[in-house]
PDB file of C-alpha atoms in Angstrom:
ATOM      1  CA  MET A  25     -30.369 -40.058  34.413  1.00  0.00           C
ATOM      2  CA  THR A  26     -27.821 -37.476  35.545  1.00  0.00           C
ATOM      3  CA  GLY A  27     -25.114 -39.257  33.554  1.00  0.00           C
ATOM      4  CA  ASN A  28     -27.145 -38.766  30.381  1.00  0.00           C
ATOM      5  CA  ASN A  29     -27.692 -35.079  31.154  1.00  0.00           C
ATOM      6  CA  GLU A  30     -23.990 -34.553  31.784  1.00  0.00           C
ATOM      7  CA  SER A  31     -23.001 -36.274  28.524  1.00  0.00           C
ATOM      8  CA  TYR A  32     -25.653 -34.255  26.690  1.00  0.00           C
ATOM      9  CA  ILE A  33     -24.299 -30.992  28.126  1.00  0.00           C
ATOM     10  CA  LEU A  34     -20.732 -32.055  27.362  1.00  0.00           C
ATOM     11  CA  SER A  35     -21.594 -32.926  23.756  1.00  0.00           C
ATOM     12  CA  ASN A  36     -23.368 -29.562  23.336  1.00  0.00           C
ATOM     13  CA  ASN A  37     -20.305 -27.746  24.693  1.00  0.00           C
ATOM     14  CA  LEU A  38     -18.050 -29.651  22.298  1.00  0.00           C
ATOM     15  CA  ASN A  39     -20.343 -28.793  19.391  1.00  0.00           C
ATOM     16  CA  TYR A  40     -20.246 -25.122  20.418  1.00  0.00           C
ATOM     17  CA  ILE A  41     -16.418 -25.153  20.605  1.00  0.00           C
ATOM     18  CA  GLY A  42     -16.253 -26.831  17.182  1.00  0.00           C
ATOM     19  CA  ALA A  43     -18.584 -24.189  15.766  1.00  0.00           C
ATOM     20  CA  LEU A  44     -16.359 -21.417  17.136  1.00  0.00           C
ATOM     21  CA  ALA A  45     -13.291 -22.995  15.506  1.00  0.00           C
ATOM     22  CA  ASP A  46     -15.176 -23.286  12.216  1.00  0.00           C
ATOM     23  CA  THR A  47     -16.154 -19.601  12.445  1.00  0.00           C
ATOM     24  CA  ALA A  48     -12.491 -18.576  12.741  1.00  0.00           C
ATOM     25  CA  ASN A  49     -11.630 -20.704   9.690  1.00  0.00           C
ATOM     26  CA  TYR A  50     -14.519 -19.180   7.747  1.00  0.00           C
ATOM     27  CA  GLN A  51     -13.284 -15.662   8.549  1.00  0.00           C
ATOM     28  CA  GLU A  52      -9.825 -16.492   7.163  1.00  0.00           C
ATOM     29  CA  ASP A  53     -11.451 -18.019   4.085  1.00  0.00           C
ATOM     30  CA  ASP A  54     -13.634 -14.911   3.694  1.00  0.00           C
ATOM     31  CA  ASP A  55     -10.569 -12.651   3.825  1.00  0.00           C
ATOM     32  CA  PHE A  56      -8.845 -14.763   1.194  1.00  0.00           C
ATOM     33  CA  LEU A  57     -11.932 -14.742  -1.026  1.00  0.00           C
ATOM     34  CA  ALA A  58     -12.245 -10.967  -0.604  1.00  0.00           C
ATOM     35  CA  GLU A  59      -8.672 -10.539  -1.849  1.00  0.00           C
ATOM     36  CA  ILE A  60      -9.386 -12.770  -4.845  1.00  0.00           C
ATOM     37  CA  LEU A  61     -12.563 -10.854  -5.673  1.00  0.00           C
ATOM     38  CA  ALA A  62     -10.733  -7.527  -5.407  1.00  0.00           C
ATOM     39  CA  GLU A  63      -8.080  -8.779  -7.838  1.00  0.00           C
ATOM     40  CA  GLU A  64     -10.755  -9.993 -10.272  1.00  0.00           C
ATOM     41  CA  LYS A  65     -12.533  -6.643 -10.034  1.00  0.00           C
ATOM     42  CA  ARG A  66      -9.283  -4.792 -10.790  1.00  0.00           C
ATOM     43  CA  ARG A  67      -8.652  -7.005 -13.812  1.00  0.00           C
ATOM     44  CA  GLU A  68     -12.200  -6.448 -15.060  1.00  0.00           C
ATOM     45  CA  GLN A  69     -11.704  -2.683 -14.751  1.00  0.00           C
ATOM     46  CA  GLU A  70      -8.470  -2.871 -16.741  1.00  0.00           C
ATOM     47  CA  LEU A  71     -10.194  -4.985 -19.383  1.00  0.00           C
ATOM     48  CA  GLN A  72     -13.069  -2.498 -19.567  1.00  0.00           C
ATOM     49  CA  GLU A  73     -10.600   0.395 -19.966  1.00  0.00           C
ATOM     50  CA  LEU A  74      -8.835  -1.440 -22.775  1.00  0.00           C
ATOM     51  CA  GLN A  75     -12.137  -2.174 -24.493  1.00  0.00           C
ATOM     52  CA  ASP A  76     -13.162   1.479 -24.200  1.00  0.00           C
ATOM     53  CA  GLU A  77      -9.850   2.539 -25.718  1.00  0.00           C
ATOM     54  CA  MET A  78     -10.303   0.083 -28.577  1.00  0.00           C
ATOM     55  CA  ASN A  79     -13.824   1.386 -29.217  1.00  0.00           C
ATOM     56  CA  GLN A  80     -12.534   4.971 -29.299  1.00  0.00           C
ATOM     57  CA  LEU A  81      -9.755   3.995 -31.691  1.00  0.00           C
ATOM     58  CA  ASN A  82     -12.176   2.127 -33.973  1.00  0.00           C
ATOM     59  CA  GLN A  83     -14.535   5.094 -33.943  1.00  0.00           C
ATOM     60  CA  PHE A  84     -11.669   7.419 -34.815  1.00  0.00           C
ATOM     61  CA  LYS A  85     -10.605   5.109 -37.654  1.00  0.00           C
ATOM     62  CA  MET A  86     -14.142   5.024 -39.016  1.00  0.00           C
ATOM     63  CA  GLU A  87     -14.324   8.829 -38.950  1.00  0.00           C
ATOM     64  CA  ASN A  88     -10.932   9.056 -40.641  1.00  0.00           C
ATOM     65  CA  GLU A  89     -12.026   6.599 -43.358  1.00  0.00           C
ATOM     66  CA  HIS A  90     -15.213   8.578 -43.818  1.00  0.00           C
ATOM     67  CA  LEU A  91     -13.149  11.756 -44.354  1.00  0.00           C
ATOM     68  CA  LYS A  92     -10.898   9.939 -46.819  1.00  0.00           C
ATOM     69  CA  ASP A  93     -13.913   8.621 -48.722  1.00  0.00           C
ATOM     70  CA  ARG A  94     -15.376  12.121 -48.931  1.00  0.00           C
ATOM     71  CA  THR A  95     -12.113  13.551 -50.281  1.00  0.00           C
ATOM     72  CA  LEU A  96     -11.791  10.758 -52.849  1.00  0.00           C
ATOM     73  CA  LYS A  97     -15.395  11.209 -54.004  1.00  0.00           C
ATOM     74  CA  SER A  98     -14.936  14.934 -54.374  1.00  0.00           C
ATOM     75  CA  GLY A  99     -11.935  14.303 -56.633  1.00  0.00           C
ATOM     76  CA  ARG A 100      -9.273  15.714 -54.339  1.00  0.00           C
ATOM     77  CA  SER A 101      -6.693  13.102 -53.428  1.00  0.00           C
ATOM     78  CA  SER A 102      -4.260  15.589 -51.920  1.00  0.00           C
ATOM     79  CA  GLY A 103      -4.436  19.058 -50.499  1.00  0.00           C
ATOM     80  CA  PRO A 104      -6.730  20.335 -47.830  1.00  0.00           C
ATOM     81  CA  ALA A 105      -9.218  17.860 -46.403  1.00  0.00           C
ATOM     82  CA  SER A 106     -12.837  18.772 -46.840  1.00  0.00           C
ATOM     83  CA  GLY A 107     -14.409  20.077 -43.682  1.00  0.00           C
ATOM     84  CA  ILE A 108     -11.119  21.451 -42.292  1.00  0.00           C
ATOM     85  CA  PRO A 109      -9.997  24.440 -44.328  1.00  0.00           C
ATOM     86  CA  GLY A 110      -6.254  24.836 -44.768  1.00  0.00           C
ATOM     87  CA  ALA A 111      -5.358  21.422 -43.289  1.00  0.00           C
ATOM     88  CA  SER A 112      -3.335  18.908 -45.266  1.00  0.00           C
ATOM     89  CA  GLN A 113      -3.262  15.157 -44.645  1.00  0.00           C
ATOM     90  CA  LYS A 114       0.204  15.505 -43.087  1.00  0.00           C
ATOM     91  CA  ASP A 115      -1.118  18.049 -40.586  1.00  0.00           C
ATOM     92  CA  LEU A 116      -3.988  15.728 -39.702  1.00  0.00           C
ATOM     93  CA  ASP A 117      -1.590  12.796 -39.245  1.00  0.00           C
ATOM     94  CA  ASP A 118       0.626  14.891 -36.965  1.00  0.00           C
ATOM     95  CA  LEU A 119      -2.394  16.014 -34.968  1.00  0.00           C
ATOM     96  CA  GLU A 120      -3.590  12.410 -34.692  1.00  0.00           C
ATOM     97  CA  GLU A 121      -0.169  11.310 -33.404  1.00  0.00           C
ATOM     98  CA  ILE A 122      -0.107  14.090 -30.799  1.00  0.00           C
ATOM     99  CA  LEU A 123      -3.596  13.113 -29.602  1.00  0.00           C
ATOM    100  CA  ARG A 124      -2.573   9.465 -29.301  1.00  0.00           C
ATOM    101  CA  GLN A 125       0.477  10.419 -27.231  1.00  0.00           C
ATOM    102  CA  LYS A 126      -1.634  12.599 -24.904  1.00  0.00           C
ATOM    103  CA  GLU A 127      -4.175   9.801 -24.479  1.00  0.00           C
ATOM    104  CA  ALA A 128      -1.397   7.305 -23.714  1.00  0.00           C
ATOM    105  CA  LEU A 129       0.038   9.629 -21.049  1.00  0.00           C
ATOM    106  CA  ALA A 130      -3.404  10.124 -19.503  1.00  0.00           C
ATOM    107  CA  ARG A 131      -4.000   6.339 -19.415  1.00  0.00           C
ATOM    108  CA  GLU A 132      -0.616   5.788 -17.802  1.00  0.00           C
ATOM    109  CA  LYS A 133      -1.360   8.398 -15.116  1.00  0.00           C
ATOM    110  CA  ARG A 134      -4.731   6.765 -14.383  1.00  0.00           C
ATOM    111  CA  ARG A 135      -3.088   3.357 -14.063  1.00  0.00           C
ATOM    112  CA  GLU A 136      -0.434   4.734 -11.693  1.00  0.00           C
ATOM    113  CA  ILE A 137      -3.085   6.372  -9.525  1.00  0.00           C
ATOM    114  CA  ASN A 138      -5.145   3.162  -9.454  1.00  0.00           C
ATOM    115  CA  LYS A 139      -2.059   1.117  -8.652  1.00  0.00           C
ATOM    116  CA  GLU A 140      -1.051   3.451  -5.801  1.00  0.00           C
ATOM    117  CA  SER A 141      -4.523   3.371  -4.286  1.00  0.00           C
ATOM    118  CA  GLU A 142      -4.628  -0.432  -4.539  1.00  0.00           C
ATOM    119  CA  GLU A 143      -1.204  -0.675  -2.906  1.00  0.00           C
ATOM    120  CA  LYS A 144      -2.339   1.559  -0.045  1.00  0.00           C
ATOM    121  CA  MET A 145      -5.462  -0.541   0.382  1.00  0.00           C
ATOM    122  CA  LEU A 146      -3.465  -3.800   0.351  1.00  0.00           C
ATOM    123  CA  ASP A 147      -0.929  -2.388   2.832  1.00  0.00           C
ATOM    124  CA  ALA A 148      -3.721  -1.414   5.208  1.00  0.00           C
ATOM    125  CA  LYS A 149      -5.327  -4.842   4.827  1.00  0.00           C
ATOM    126  CA  ASN A 150      -1.979  -6.593   5.411  1.00  0.00           C
ATOM    127  CA  ARG A 151      -1.305  -4.477   8.498  1.00  0.00           C
ATOM    128  CA  GLU A 152      -4.746  -5.332   9.845  1.00  0.00           C
ATOM    129  CA  ILE A 153      -4.198  -9.043   9.244  1.00  0.00           C
ATOM    130  CA  ALA A 154      -0.772  -8.875  10.909  1.00  0.00           C
ATOM    131  CA  GLU A 155      -2.251  -7.106  13.945  1.00  0.00           C
ATOM    132  CA  GLN A 156      -4.974  -9.744  14.220  1.00  0.00           C
ATOM    133  CA  ARG A 157      -2.412 -12.518  13.909  1.00  0.00           C
ATOM    134  CA  GLU A 158      -0.217 -10.911  16.586  1.00  0.00           C
ATOM    135  CA  ALA A 159      -3.204 -10.442  18.930  1.00  0.00           C
ATOM    136  CA  LYS A 160      -4.173 -14.076  18.426  1.00  0.00           C
ATOM    137  CA  TYR A 161      -0.593 -15.174  19.187  1.00  0.00           C
ATOM    138  CA  MET A 162      -0.399 -13.011  22.308  1.00  0.00           C
ATOM    139  CA  ALA A 163      -3.741 -14.376  23.565  1.00  0.00           C
ATOM    140  CA  GLU A 164      -2.519 -17.919  22.993  1.00  0.00           C
ATOM    141  CA  LEU A 165       0.742 -17.088  24.751  1.00  0.00           C
ATOM    142  CA  GLU A 166      -1.149 -15.635  27.733  1.00  0.00           C
ATOM    143  CA  LYS A 167      -3.303 -18.771  27.968  1.00  0.00           C
ATOM    144  CA  GLN A 168      -0.200 -20.958  28.128  1.00  0.00           C
ATOM    145  CA  THR A 169       0.530 -21.799  31.767  1.00  0.00           C
ATOM    146  CA  ASN A 170       3.429 -24.162  31.196  1.00  0.00           C
ATOM    147  CA  GLU A 171       6.608 -22.055  31.187  1.00  0.00           C
ATOM    148  CA  LYS A 172       8.526 -24.496  28.950  1.00  0.00           C
ATOM    149  CA  LYS A 173       5.829 -24.444  26.301  1.00  0.00           C
ATOM    150  CA  ARG A 174       5.650 -20.651  26.507  1.00  0.00           C
ATOM    151  CA  LYS A 175       9.410 -20.337  25.908  1.00  0.00           C
ATOM    152  CA  SER A 176       9.150 -22.899  23.130  1.00  0.00           C
ATOM    153  CA  MET A 177       6.415 -20.837  21.452  1.00  0.00           C
ATOM    154  CA  ILE A 178       8.525 -17.664  21.689  1.00  0.00           C
ATOM    155  CA  ARG A 179      11.565 -19.487  20.279  1.00  0.00           C
ATOM    156  CA  GLN A 180       9.488 -20.900  17.406  1.00  0.00           C
ATOM    157  CA  LYS A 181       8.106 -17.452  16.586  1.00  0.00           C
ATOM    158  CA  LYS A 182      11.632 -16.013  16.416  1.00  0.00           C
ATOM    159  CA  LEU A 183      12.733 -18.863  14.155  1.00  0.00           C
ATOM    160  CA  ASP A 184       9.696 -18.403  11.907  1.00  0.00           C
ATOM    161  CA  SER A 185      10.295 -14.654  11.644  1.00  0.00           C
ATOM    162  CA  LYS A 186      13.907 -15.259  10.580  1.00  0.00           C
ATOM    163  CA  ILE A 187      12.726 -17.624   7.849  1.00  0.00           C
ATOM    164  CA  VAL A 188      10.121 -15.135   6.631  1.00  0.00           C
ATOM    165  CA  ARG A 189      12.689 -12.321   6.526  1.00  0.00           C
ATOM    166  CA  ARG A 190      15.062 -14.553   4.581  1.00  0.00           C
ATOM    167  CA  ILE A 191      12.337 -15.408   2.061  1.00  0.00           C
ATOM    168  CA  LEU A 192      11.375 -11.759   1.616  1.00  0.00           C
ATOM    169  CA  ARG A 193      15.019 -10.746   1.202  1.00  0.00           C
ATOM    170  CA  LEU A 194      15.576 -13.314  -1.585  1.00  0.00           C
ATOM    171  CA  LYS A 195      12.461 -12.149  -3.490  1.00  0.00           C
ATOM    172  CA  GLY A 196      11.701 -15.079  -5.705  1.00  0.00           C
ATOM    173  CA  ASN A 197      14.577 -17.511  -5.158  1.00  0.00           C
ATOM    174  CA  HIS A 198      12.662 -19.594  -2.631  1.00  0.00           C
ATOM    175  CA  TYR A 199      14.766 -22.660  -3.404  1.00  0.00           C
ATOM    176  CA  ALA A 200      17.749 -21.027  -1.706  1.00  0.00           C
ATOM    177  CA  VAL A 201      15.742 -20.797   1.515  1.00  0.00           C
ATOM    178  CA  LEU A 202      15.294 -24.552   1.415  1.00  0.00           C
ATOM    179  CA  GLY A 203      19.038 -25.006   0.908  1.00  0.00           C
ATOM    180  CA  PHE A 204      19.019 -25.753  -2.819  1.00  0.00           C
ATOM    181  CA  ARG A 205      21.653 -24.000  -4.913  1.00  0.00           C
ATOM    182  CA  CYS A 206      19.684 -23.462  -8.127  1.00  0.00           C
ATOM    183  CA  GLN A 207      21.142 -21.043 -10.684  1.00  0.00           C
ATOM    184  CA  TRP A 208      18.450 -20.929 -13.361  1.00  0.00           C
TER     185      TRP A 208
END
C-alpha cells in the first residue's frame, strides 16, 4: 500500500514540475504573441491614417469639382472663382499645393514621433527580456554543483555572445557567419 502512495506522490510531483515547465514556455509564447499583436496594431494605425488622408483628399477633390462646376455654369471659365473674390484658379492651385506640402510635413512628423515611441517601447521590452534571460542563466549557473559543467556553461555563453555580436555586426549577411562567401 505504501508503494502505491509513494508512486502516486511521485507522479503528482512530476506532473507539477511538467506544469511549471509548460508555464515558462507559455510566458515566452505570450511575449512573442504580444510583439506580433503590437506590430499588427501599428500597421492598422498606419492603414487607418492612410485611409483618412485618402478620404480628406477625395473630399477636397469633390469640393474643387463643385467649385469648377459652379464657375462653368455661371459662364466664367477663367478669372476669379465664385465664392472667393479676387482669387484666380492659379492662386487656388498654388494654395492647394502649399496645403498639401504642409499636410505631408505634419504626417511625416507624426510618423517620426510614433516611430520613436515604438522604438523606445521595444528597447525597454528587449532590455527586460535580456534581464530575465540573464537572471534565468545566473540561477541555472548557481544550481550547477559540478565545477566542470559550470565552466562549460560559462565558456558556451562566451562563445554564443561572440556569435551574436558577429551576426549583429554583419547586419543582414548571415551567410558569412556560417562561413559562406556569398556576394549577391
